[in-house]
Tab-separated table of C-alpha atoms in Angstrom:
chain	number	residue	atom	x	y	z
A	42	THR	CA	11.912	-31.671	32.664
A	43	ASP	CA	11.556	-28.184	33.280
A	44	PHE	CA	9.221	-27.549	31.082
A	45	ASP	CA	6.422	-29.499	32.729
A	46	SER	CA	7.270	-27.858	36.128
A	47	LYS	CA	6.828	-24.883	34.987
A	48	LYS	CA	3.120	-25.673	33.393
A	49	LYS	CA	2.071	-27.297	36.623
A	50	ARG	CA	2.781	-24.329	38.611
A	51	LYS	CA	0.917	-21.764	35.767
A	52	VAL	CA	-1.757	-24.021	35.738
A	53	ALA	CA	-1.805	-24.305	40.222
A	54	GLU	CA	-1.790	-20.009	39.481
A	55	ILE	CA	-4.699	-20.352	37.174
A	56	TYR	CA	-7.087	-21.954	39.574
A	57	GLN	CA	-5.900	-20.259	42.627
A	58	ALA	CA	-6.578	-16.846	40.898
A	59	LEU	CA	-9.955	-18.526	39.875
A	60	ASN	CA	-10.883	-19.803	43.099
A	61	SER	CA	-9.961	-16.392	45.174
A	62	ASP	CA	-12.544	-13.853	46.231
A	63	PRO	CA	-13.128	-12.091	44.367
A	64	ILE	CA	-11.595	-13.765	41.686
A	65	ASP	CA	-8.163	-12.375	40.918
A	66	VAL	CA	-9.014	-11.287	36.744
A	67	ALA	CA	-5.599	-9.473	36.916
A	68	THR	CA	-3.744	-12.325	37.355
A	69	LEU	CA	-5.960	-14.359	34.261
A	70	ARG	CA	-4.636	-11.948	32.531
A	71	ARG	CA	-0.483	-11.565	33.216
A	72	MET	CA	-1.342	-15.536	32.742
A	73	ALA	CA	-4.011	-15.163	29.918
A	74	ILE	CA	-0.233	-12.810	28.135
A	75	SER	CA	2.736	-14.833	29.451
A	76	GLU	CA	4.199	-17.289	27.608
A	77	GLY	CA	2.410	-20.427	26.508
A	78	GLY	CA	-0.998	-18.938	27.224
A	79	LEU	CA	-3.659	-20.757	29.349
A	80	LEU	CA	-2.584	-23.732	28.568
A	81	THR	CA	-5.527	-25.770	28.227
A	82	ASP	CA	-9.241	-25.593	26.036
A	83	GLU	CA	-10.411	-26.670	30.018
A	84	ILE	CA	-8.685	-23.728	31.414
A	85	ARG	CA	-9.714	-21.453	28.455
A	86	CYS	CA	-13.828	-22.332	29.142
A	87	LYS	CA	-12.927	-21.640	32.794
A	88	VAL	CA	-10.737	-18.148	32.076
A	89	TRP	CA	-12.109	-16.435	29.191
A	90	PRO	CA	-15.876	-16.136	31.000
A	91	LYS	CA	-13.599	-14.031	33.769
A	92	LEU	CA	-11.639	-12.438	30.822
A	93	LEU	CA	-15.054	-10.896	29.627
A	94	SER	CA	-16.885	-10.521	33.188
A	95	VAL	CA	-19.463	-13.324	31.272
A	96	ASN	CA	-21.261	-14.815	34.060
A	97	THR	CA	-21.059	-18.803	33.164
A	98	ASP	CA	-23.698	-19.145	36.172
A	99	ASP	CA	-26.911	-17.812	34.134
A	100	LEU	CA	-26.286	-18.532	30.678
A	101	PRO	CA	-29.616	-18.174	28.297
A	102	PRO	CA	-30.970	-21.413	27.042
A	103	LEU	CA	-30.299	-21.323	23.380
A	104	PRO	CA	-33.474	-20.339	21.273
A	105	ALA	CA	-33.804	-23.352	18.458
A	106	GLY	CA	-32.578	-23.532	14.663
A	107	LYS	CA	-35.613	-23.286	12.562
A	108	GLU	CA	-36.759	-19.325	14.218
A	109	LEU	CA	-33.443	-17.944	13.881
A	110	ARG	CA	-33.250	-18.630	10.237
A	111	GLU	CA	-37.008	-17.898	8.775
A	112	ASP	CA	-36.364	-14.331	7.245
A	113	ASN	CA	-33.163	-13.457	8.766
A	114	LYS	CA	-31.726	-11.479	6.356
A	115	ASP	CA	-28.293	-12.301	6.820
A	116	TYR	CA	-28.948	-16.127	7.193
A	117	GLN	CA	-27.961	-16.858	3.538
A	118	GLN	CA	-24.288	-15.266	3.699
A	119	VAL	CA	-24.216	-16.476	7.033
A	120	LEU	CA	-24.803	-20.261	5.393
A	121	LEU	CA	-22.225	-19.376	2.786
A	122	ASP	CA	-19.439	-18.472	4.629
A	123	VAL	CA	-19.650	-21.349	6.887
A	124	GLN	CA	-20.025	-23.404	4.240
A	125	ARG	CA	-16.482	-22.752	2.652
A	126	SER	CA	-15.425	-22.564	6.036
A	127	LEU	CA	-14.343	-26.420	5.957
A	128	ARG	CA	-10.906	-25.753	6.974
A	129	ARG	CA	-11.732	-24.343	10.307
A	130	PHE	CA	-12.207	-27.906	11.901
A	131	PRO	CA	-9.748	-30.202	12.829
A	132	PRO	CA	-8.138	-31.912	10.012
A	133	GLY	CA	-10.015	-36.191	10.845
A	134	MET	CA	-13.536	-34.681	12.376
A	135	PRO	CA	-15.629	-36.787	11.590
A	136	ASP	CA	-18.085	-35.678	8.206
A	137	ASP	CA	-21.902	-35.654	10.016
A	138	GLN	CA	-19.832	-34.348	13.725
A	139	ARG	CA	-18.392	-31.508	11.588
A	140	GLU	CA	-21.894	-30.429	9.541
A	141	GLY	CA	-23.161	-30.654	13.663
A	142	LEU	CA	-20.777	-27.884	14.698
A	143	GLN	CA	-21.514	-26.047	11.282
A	144	GLU	CA	-25.452	-25.553	12.311
A	145	GLU	CA	-24.452	-24.422	15.776
A	146	LEU	CA	-21.796	-21.760	14.224
A	147	ILE	CA	-25.070	-20.707	12.123
A	148	ASP	CA	-27.339	-20.552	15.301
A	149	ILE	CA	-24.954	-18.695	17.047
A	150	ILE	CA	-24.285	-15.955	14.052
A	151	LEU	CA	-28.114	-15.712	14.495
A	152	HIS	CA	-28.529	-15.590	17.870
A	153	VAL	CA	-26.391	-13.175	18.805
A	154	LEU	CA	-26.990	-11.074	15.568
A	155	LYS	CA	-30.895	-10.999	16.363
A	156	ARG	CA	-30.457	-9.560	19.812
A	157	ASN	CA	-27.839	-6.520	19.154
A	158	PRO	CA	-30.161	-5.572	16.113
A	159	GLN	CA	-27.241	-2.799	16.023
A	160	LEU	CA	-24.168	-5.118	14.568
A	161	HIS	CA	-24.335	-6.092	11.281
A	162	TYR	CA	-22.804	-8.820	9.801
A	163	TYR	CA	-19.609	-8.995	7.782
A	164	GLN	CA	-17.539	-11.809	6.710
A	165	GLY	CA	-14.913	-13.337	8.655
A	166	TYR	CA	-17.217	-12.780	11.640
A	167	HIS	CA	-17.765	-16.618	11.062
A	168	ASP	CA	-13.947	-17.087	11.543
A	169	ILE	CA	-13.807	-15.906	14.967
A	170	VAL	CA	-17.389	-17.823	16.626
A	171	VAL	CA	-15.412	-20.959	14.891
A	172	THR	CA	-12.887	-20.651	17.577
A	173	PHE	CA	-15.096	-19.885	20.361
A	174	LEU	CA	-17.536	-22.988	19.466
A	175	LEU	CA	-14.407	-25.277	19.073
A	176	VAL	CA	-12.599	-24.223	22.432
A	177	VAL	CA	-16.145	-23.865	24.717
A	178	GLY	CA	-19.281	-25.313	23.127
A	179	ASP	CA	-22.356	-24.048	21.736
A	180	ARG	CA	-24.019	-22.048	24.764
A	181	LEU	CA	-20.797	-20.335	26.144
A	182	ALA	CA	-19.471	-19.607	22.894
A	183	THR	CA	-22.754	-17.948	22.193
A	184	ALA	CA	-22.496	-15.896	25.221
A	185	LEU	CA	-18.708	-14.892	25.012
A	186	VAL	CA	-19.401	-13.846	21.661
A	187	GLU	CA	-21.951	-11.874	22.074
A	188	LYS	CA	-20.326	-9.668	24.802
A	189	LEU	CA	-16.905	-9.760	21.740
A	190	SER	CA	-19.488	-8.645	19.907
A	191	THR	CA	-20.790	-5.606	21.267
A	192	HIS	CA	-17.144	-4.948	22.786
A	193	HIS	CA	-13.922	-5.840	21.098
A	194	LEU	CA	-15.444	-6.213	17.891
A	195	ARG	CA	-17.495	-3.560	17.966
A	196	ASP	CA	-16.150	-1.272	15.555
A	197	PHE	CA	-15.885	-4.124	12.760
A	198	MET	CA	-20.125	-5.214	12.969
A	199	ASP	CA	-20.669	-1.204	12.076
A	200	PRO	CA	-23.261	-0.485	8.401
A	201	THR	CA	-19.745	0.913	6.961
A	202	MET	CA	-16.192	-0.275	7.319
A	203	ASP	CA	-15.276	3.292	8.310
A	204	ASN	CA	-14.550	2.130	12.062
A	205	THR	CA	-12.817	-0.805	10.688
A	206	LYS	CA	-10.868	1.484	8.098
A	207	HIS	CA	-9.713	3.655	11.261
A	208	ILE	CA	-8.177	0.502	13.407
A	209	LEU	CA	-6.239	-0.363	9.986
A	210	ASN	CA	-4.683	3.151	9.967
A	211	TYR	CA	-3.250	2.801	13.567
A	212	LEU	CA	-0.791	-0.357	10.769
A	213	MET	CA	1.655	2.414	9.673
A	214	PRO	CA	2.367	5.070	12.380
A	215	ILE	CA	3.535	1.499	14.783
A	216	ILE	CA	6.235	0.342	12.385
A	217	ASP	CA	7.561	3.664	11.883
A	218	GLN	CA	7.708	4.621	15.740
A	219	VAL	CA	10.091	0.482	15.054
A	220	ASN	CA	11.467	1.200	12.639
A	221	PRO	CA	11.071	4.457	9.921
A	222	GLU	CA	12.817	3.016	6.869
A	223	VAL	CA	10.424	-0.086	6.517
A	224	HIS	CA	7.629	2.345	7.176
A	225	ASP	CA	8.918	4.719	4.232
A	226	PHE	CA	9.534	1.345	2.114
A	227	MET	CA	5.686	0.330	2.372
A	228	GLN	CA	4.322	4.133	2.253
A	229	SER	CA	6.678	4.444	-1.223
A	230	ALA	CA	5.365	1.138	-1.957
A	231	GLU	CA	1.862	3.063	-1.724
A	232	VAL	CA	1.060	-0.914	-0.492
A	233	GLY	CA	-1.629	0.412	1.667
A	234	THR	CA	-3.105	-1.279	5.188
A	235	ILE	CA	-5.534	-3.706	3.420
A	236	PHE	CA	-3.453	-7.168	3.129
A	237	ALA	CA	-3.699	-7.012	7.339
A	238	LEU	CA	-7.479	-7.063	6.738
A	239	SER	CA	-8.258	-10.081	6.794
A	240	TRP	CA	-6.086	-10.932	9.603
A	241	LEU	CA	-7.491	-8.272	12.088
A	242	ILE	CA	-11.119	-8.977	11.561
A	243	THR	CA	-10.624	-12.640	12.334
A	244	TRP	CA	-8.057	-12.107	14.961
A	245	PHE	CA	-5.927	-14.065	12.750
A	246	GLY	CA	-8.504	-17.397	12.662
A	247	HIS	CA	-9.412	-16.594	8.397
A	248	VAL	CA	-5.068	-17.105	8.191
A	249	LEU	CA	-3.502	-19.290	10.158
A	250	SER	CA	-3.723	-22.617	9.950
A	251	ASP	CA	-2.858	-24.305	12.951
A	252	PHE	CA	-5.398	-24.229	15.596
A	253	ARG	CA	-2.836	-23.676	18.747
A	254	HIS	CA	-1.932	-20.756	17.546
A	255	VAL	CA	-4.926	-19.183	17.106
A	256	VAL	CA	-6.411	-20.310	20.222
A	257	ARG	CA	-3.049	-18.662	21.870
A	258	LEU	CA	-3.810	-15.924	20.181
A	259	TYR	CA	-6.943	-15.548	21.352
A	260	ASP	CA	-5.598	-15.862	24.802
A	261	PHE	CA	-4.080	-13.066	24.734
A	262	PHE	CA	-6.270	-10.699	22.252
A	263	LEU	CA	-9.008	-11.328	25.380
A	264	ALA	CA	-6.906	-10.281	28.027
A	265	CYS	CA	-5.708	-7.307	26.183
A	266	HIS	CA	-7.267	-3.888	24.372
A	267	PRO	CA	-9.373	-4.078	21.199
A	268	LEU	CA	-6.051	-2.621	19.527
A	269	MET	CA	-3.957	-4.942	20.318
A	270	PRO	CA	-4.522	-7.375	16.702
A	271	ILE	CA	-3.045	-4.113	14.684
A	272	TYR	CA	-0.241	-3.929	17.268
A	273	PHE	CA	-0.044	-8.224	16.330
A	274	ALA	CA	0.028	-7.422	12.687
A	275	ALA	CA	2.482	-4.221	12.932
A	276	VAL	CA	4.881	-7.183	14.875
A	277	ILE	CA	4.986	-9.569	12.083
A	278	VAL	CA	4.973	-6.632	9.213
A	279	LEU	CA	8.233	-5.521	11.554
A	280	TYR	CA	9.862	-9.028	12.357
A	281	ARG	CA	9.633	-9.817	8.298
A	282	GLU	CA	12.062	-6.803	7.849
A	283	GLN	CA	14.556	-8.291	5.528
A	284	GLU	CA	11.978	-9.811	3.318
A	285	VAL	CA	10.167	-6.499	3.098
A	286	LEU	CA	12.708	-4.503	2.363
A	287	ASP	CA	14.079	-6.755	-0.338
A	288	CYS	CA	10.975	-7.101	-2.415
A	289	GLU	CA	10.378	-5.146	-5.527
A	290	CYS	CA	8.930	-1.638	-4.250
A	291	ASP	CA	5.498	-1.320	-5.937
A	292	MET	CA	2.083	-1.808	-4.707
A	293	ALA	CA	1.402	-5.361	-6.026
A	294	SER	CA	4.900	-6.723	-5.253
A	295	VAL	CA	4.785	-6.264	-1.090
A	296	HIS	CA	1.305	-6.393	-0.595
A	297	HIS	CA	1.556	-10.368	-2.403
A	298	LEU	CA	3.937	-10.521	0.472
A	299	LEU	CA	2.245	-8.857	3.309
A	300	SER	CA	-0.751	-11.280	2.582
A	301	GLN	CA	1.087	-14.495	2.669
A	302	ILE	CA	1.709	-14.956	6.280
A	303	PRO	CA	4.666	-17.229	6.938
A	304	GLN	CA	2.482	-20.220	9.629
A	305	ASP	CA	5.902	-20.511	11.482
A	306	LEU	CA	5.852	-17.713	13.437
A	307	PRO	CA	7.633	-17.462	16.384
A	308	TYR	CA	4.564	-16.316	18.360
A	309	GLU	CA	5.340	-16.020	22.317
A	310	THR	CA	7.887	-13.602	20.650
A	311	LEU	CA	5.520	-11.721	18.935
A	312	ILE	CA	3.579	-11.727	21.515
A	313	SER	CA	5.107	-10.337	23.929
A	314	ARG	CA	6.584	-8.034	21.633
A	315	ALA	CA	2.995	-6.747	20.572
A	316	GLY	CA	2.975	-6.384	24.360
A	317	ASP	CA	5.907	-3.992	24.668
A	318	LEU	CA	4.974	-1.541	21.587
A	319	PHE	CA	1.617	-1.394	23.318
A	320	VAL	CA	3.425	0.119	26.334
A	321	GLN	CA	5.875	2.191	24.258
A	322	PHE	CA	2.758	3.415	21.891
A	323	PRO	CA	-0.056	3.216	23.889
A	324	PRO	CA	-3.255	3.931	21.031
A	325	SER	CA	-3.901	7.572	22.745
A	326	GLU	CA	-0.476	8.450	21.592
A	327	LEU	CA	-1.216	7.450	17.706
A	328	ALA	CA	-4.703	8.650	17.973
A	329	ARG	CA	-3.294	11.986	17.628
A	330	GLU	CA	-1.934	11.334	13.883
A	331	ALA	CA	-5.841	10.659	13.976
A	332	ALA	CA	-9.371	12.448	12.874
A	333	GLN	CA	-10.469	13.197	16.243
A	334	GLN	CA	-13.988	12.590	15.790
A	335	GLN	CA	-13.596	9.506	13.707
A	336	ALA	CA	-11.259	8.396	17.219
A	337	GLU	CA	-14.287	9.351	19.354
A	338	ARG	CA	-16.463	7.149	17.824
A	339	THR	CA	-14.295	3.605	17.993
A	340	ALA	CA	-14.636	1.613	20.530
A	341	ALA	CA	-10.934	1.255	21.090
A	342	SER	CA	-10.109	4.649	21.822
A	343	THR	CA	-13.919	4.634	24.117
A	344	PHE	CA	-12.000	1.689	26.049
A	345	LYS	CA	-11.327	3.876	29.330
A	346	ASP	CA	-15.212	3.482	30.084
A	347	PHE	CA	-15.161	-0.616	28.928
A	348	GLU	CA	-17.015	-1.324	32.060
A	349	LEU	CA	-14.842	-5.469	31.767
A	350	ALA	CA	-13.182	-4.920	34.374
A	351	SER	CA	-12.559	-2.816	37.815
A	352	VAL	CA	-9.633	-0.331	38.004
A	353	GLN	CA	-6.776	-3.081	39.093
A	354	GLN	CA	-8.044	-5.315	36.048
A	355	ARG	CA	-7.913	-3.228	33.736
A	356	PRO	CA	-5.581	-4.825	30.761
A	357	ASP	CA	-3.151	-1.713	29.694
A	358	THR	CA	-2.060	-1.656	33.837
A	359	VAL	CA	-0.768	-5.456	33.019
A	360	LEU	CA	0.407	-4.878	30.072
A	361	ARG	CA	2.651	-1.910	31.669
A	362	GLN	CA	3.562	-3.660	34.932
A	363	ARG	CA	4.909	-6.583	32.654
A	364	PHE	CA	6.305	-4.103	30.754
A	365	ARG	CA	8.529	-2.787	33.715
A	366	GLU	CA	9.483	-5.821	35.117
A	367	ARG	CA	11.404	-6.166	31.994
A	368	LEU	CA	13.123	-3.862	31.161
A	369	ARG	CA	14.735	-3.747	34.820
A	370	GLY	CA	15.636	-7.478	33.775
A	371	GLU	CA	16.898	-6.219	30.737
A	372	GLU	CA	18.956	-3.356	31.668
A	373	ARG	CA	17.275	-0.175	30.159
A	374	THR	CA	19.529	-0.115	26.881
A	375	LYS	CA	19.126	2.656	24.590
A	376	SER	CA	17.398	-0.252	21.920
A	377	ILE	CA	14.584	-1.335	24.440
A	378	LEU	CA	12.746	2.519	24.018
A	379	THR	CA	13.112	3.968	20.722
A	380	LYS	CA	13.399	7.719	20.665
A	381	PRO	CA	10.164	9.686	20.350
A	382	ARG	CA	9.813	11.468	16.591
A	383	THR	CA	8.117	13.304	16.687
A	384	ASN	CA	10.293	15.509	14.221
A	385	ARG	CA	9.245	12.851	11.659
A	386	PHE	CA	5.381	13.133	11.993
A	387	VAL	CA	5.705	17.132	11.585
A	388	LYS	CA	7.827	16.704	8.743
A	389	LEU	CA	6.038	14.343	7.014
A	390	ALA	CA	2.522	16.393	7.501
A	391	VAL	CA	4.666	19.231	6.192
A	392	MET	CA	4.971	17.259	2.849
A	393	GLY	CA	1.857	16.555	3.103
A	394	LEU	CA	2.487	12.575	3.327
A	395	THR	CA	0.849	11.847	6.652
A	396	VAL	CA	-0.983	8.671	5.488
A	397	ALA	CA	-0.878	8.023	9.381
A	398	LEU	CA	-3.861	8.395	9.776
A	399	GLY	CA	-7.020	10.555	9.350
A	400	ALA	CA	-8.454	12.046	6.267
A	401	ALA	CA	-5.796	11.339	4.325
A	402	ALA	CA	-5.875	7.955	5.391
A	403	LEU	CA	-9.172	7.035	4.656
A	404	ALA	CA	-8.611	8.736	0.864
A	405	VAL	CA	-5.622	6.102	0.844
A	406	VAL	CA	-7.811	3.176	1.953
A	407	LYS	CA	-10.463	3.911	-0.113
A	408	SER	CA	-7.920	4.031	-3.367
A	409	ALA	CA	-6.606	1.154	-2.166
A	410	LEU	CA	-10.216	-0.067	-2.268
A	411	GLU	CA	-11.127	1.261	-5.964
A	412	TRP	CA	-7.237	-0.746	-6.945
A	413	ALA	CA	-8.143	-4.344	-5.339
A	414	PRO	CA	-9.924	-5.614	-8.006
A	415	LYS	CA	-7.167	-4.476	-11.489
A	416	PHE	CA	-4.617	-7.311	-8.701
A	417	GLU	CA	-7.353	-9.088	-8.337
A	418	LEU	CA	-6.528	-9.221	-4.309
A	419	GLN	CA	-8.656	-11.012	-2.586
A	420	ILE	CA	-9.005	-10.542	0.827
A	421	PHE	CA	-9.993	-13.716	1.909
A	422	PRO	CA	-8.514	-16.307	-0.081
């Protein structure tokens, strides 16, 4: 069939990129982003390390679990989270096999934390680690997770949640650029962005029940800028435009609607859309809405110095190139590029409504956290 031959071609192209000297990381990024992602776990084991510049020939041996667990301040919390992670393992997996994996999961997390004392464990981190463990096994997972934790996930692993909140604050400006009506509705409902917190900090691993969808998203996120998960979150909200606008315009209703993520999303379409939005409204443009000193502290904004790739392999370049090709293919219709709406931002600011980013937004998030208990809003159901 056509699909099979397309898949065969893609596999061939991936192996060609892996075998070229030097390895063609730009092509690997393109493959990870394009339809179907990296296709199989076998390929992921080879490509994920390349996307993160991890040398697989030189993996450190794993330490014995016992010495990691003794007097480790995070051990009890990690243990609790891992024990609660049953549904992250394939249904029907024998208990003893799953329990073995859970032990490995605890060891990987404690190992990374021990080697990087500047990193702080957060609830939801195990959701990311278990995805790597199930795809690439414990030794490689340890190396990949360590690199990821000091780069893409760095902001979530600070002692406070300030940088995580800051990244959440990119959500509304993206929605505003694409669909002012949805943006204004959400502002009126005062829903905030907490509904997307568990999406962001687990790379959707916690909220999607089908493992295939999770690893497909990981292909995409690993090939892109660290802020891509927030663009993907925005695209999910925009995709649900009608449901949102049909909802009661109050915080509890809109929060409830948005925090229940539909499981049958058209992932490929949404991935493609998120990539396009990233190119149209890059973080640097949205960051003008952000408090400058805050922006300088986040890993997301220091991506310029992100040493994982040489110049021609930068993920943003790959995305931009792809976007240009799509534009050429799709006639440059007006609907593709929305007109810049700076005047509207100014108007919002004047009205004191600029909850887009920065100090005002942090106040909103703080108040959001204060009201959370009233509604018994569980960030992690």
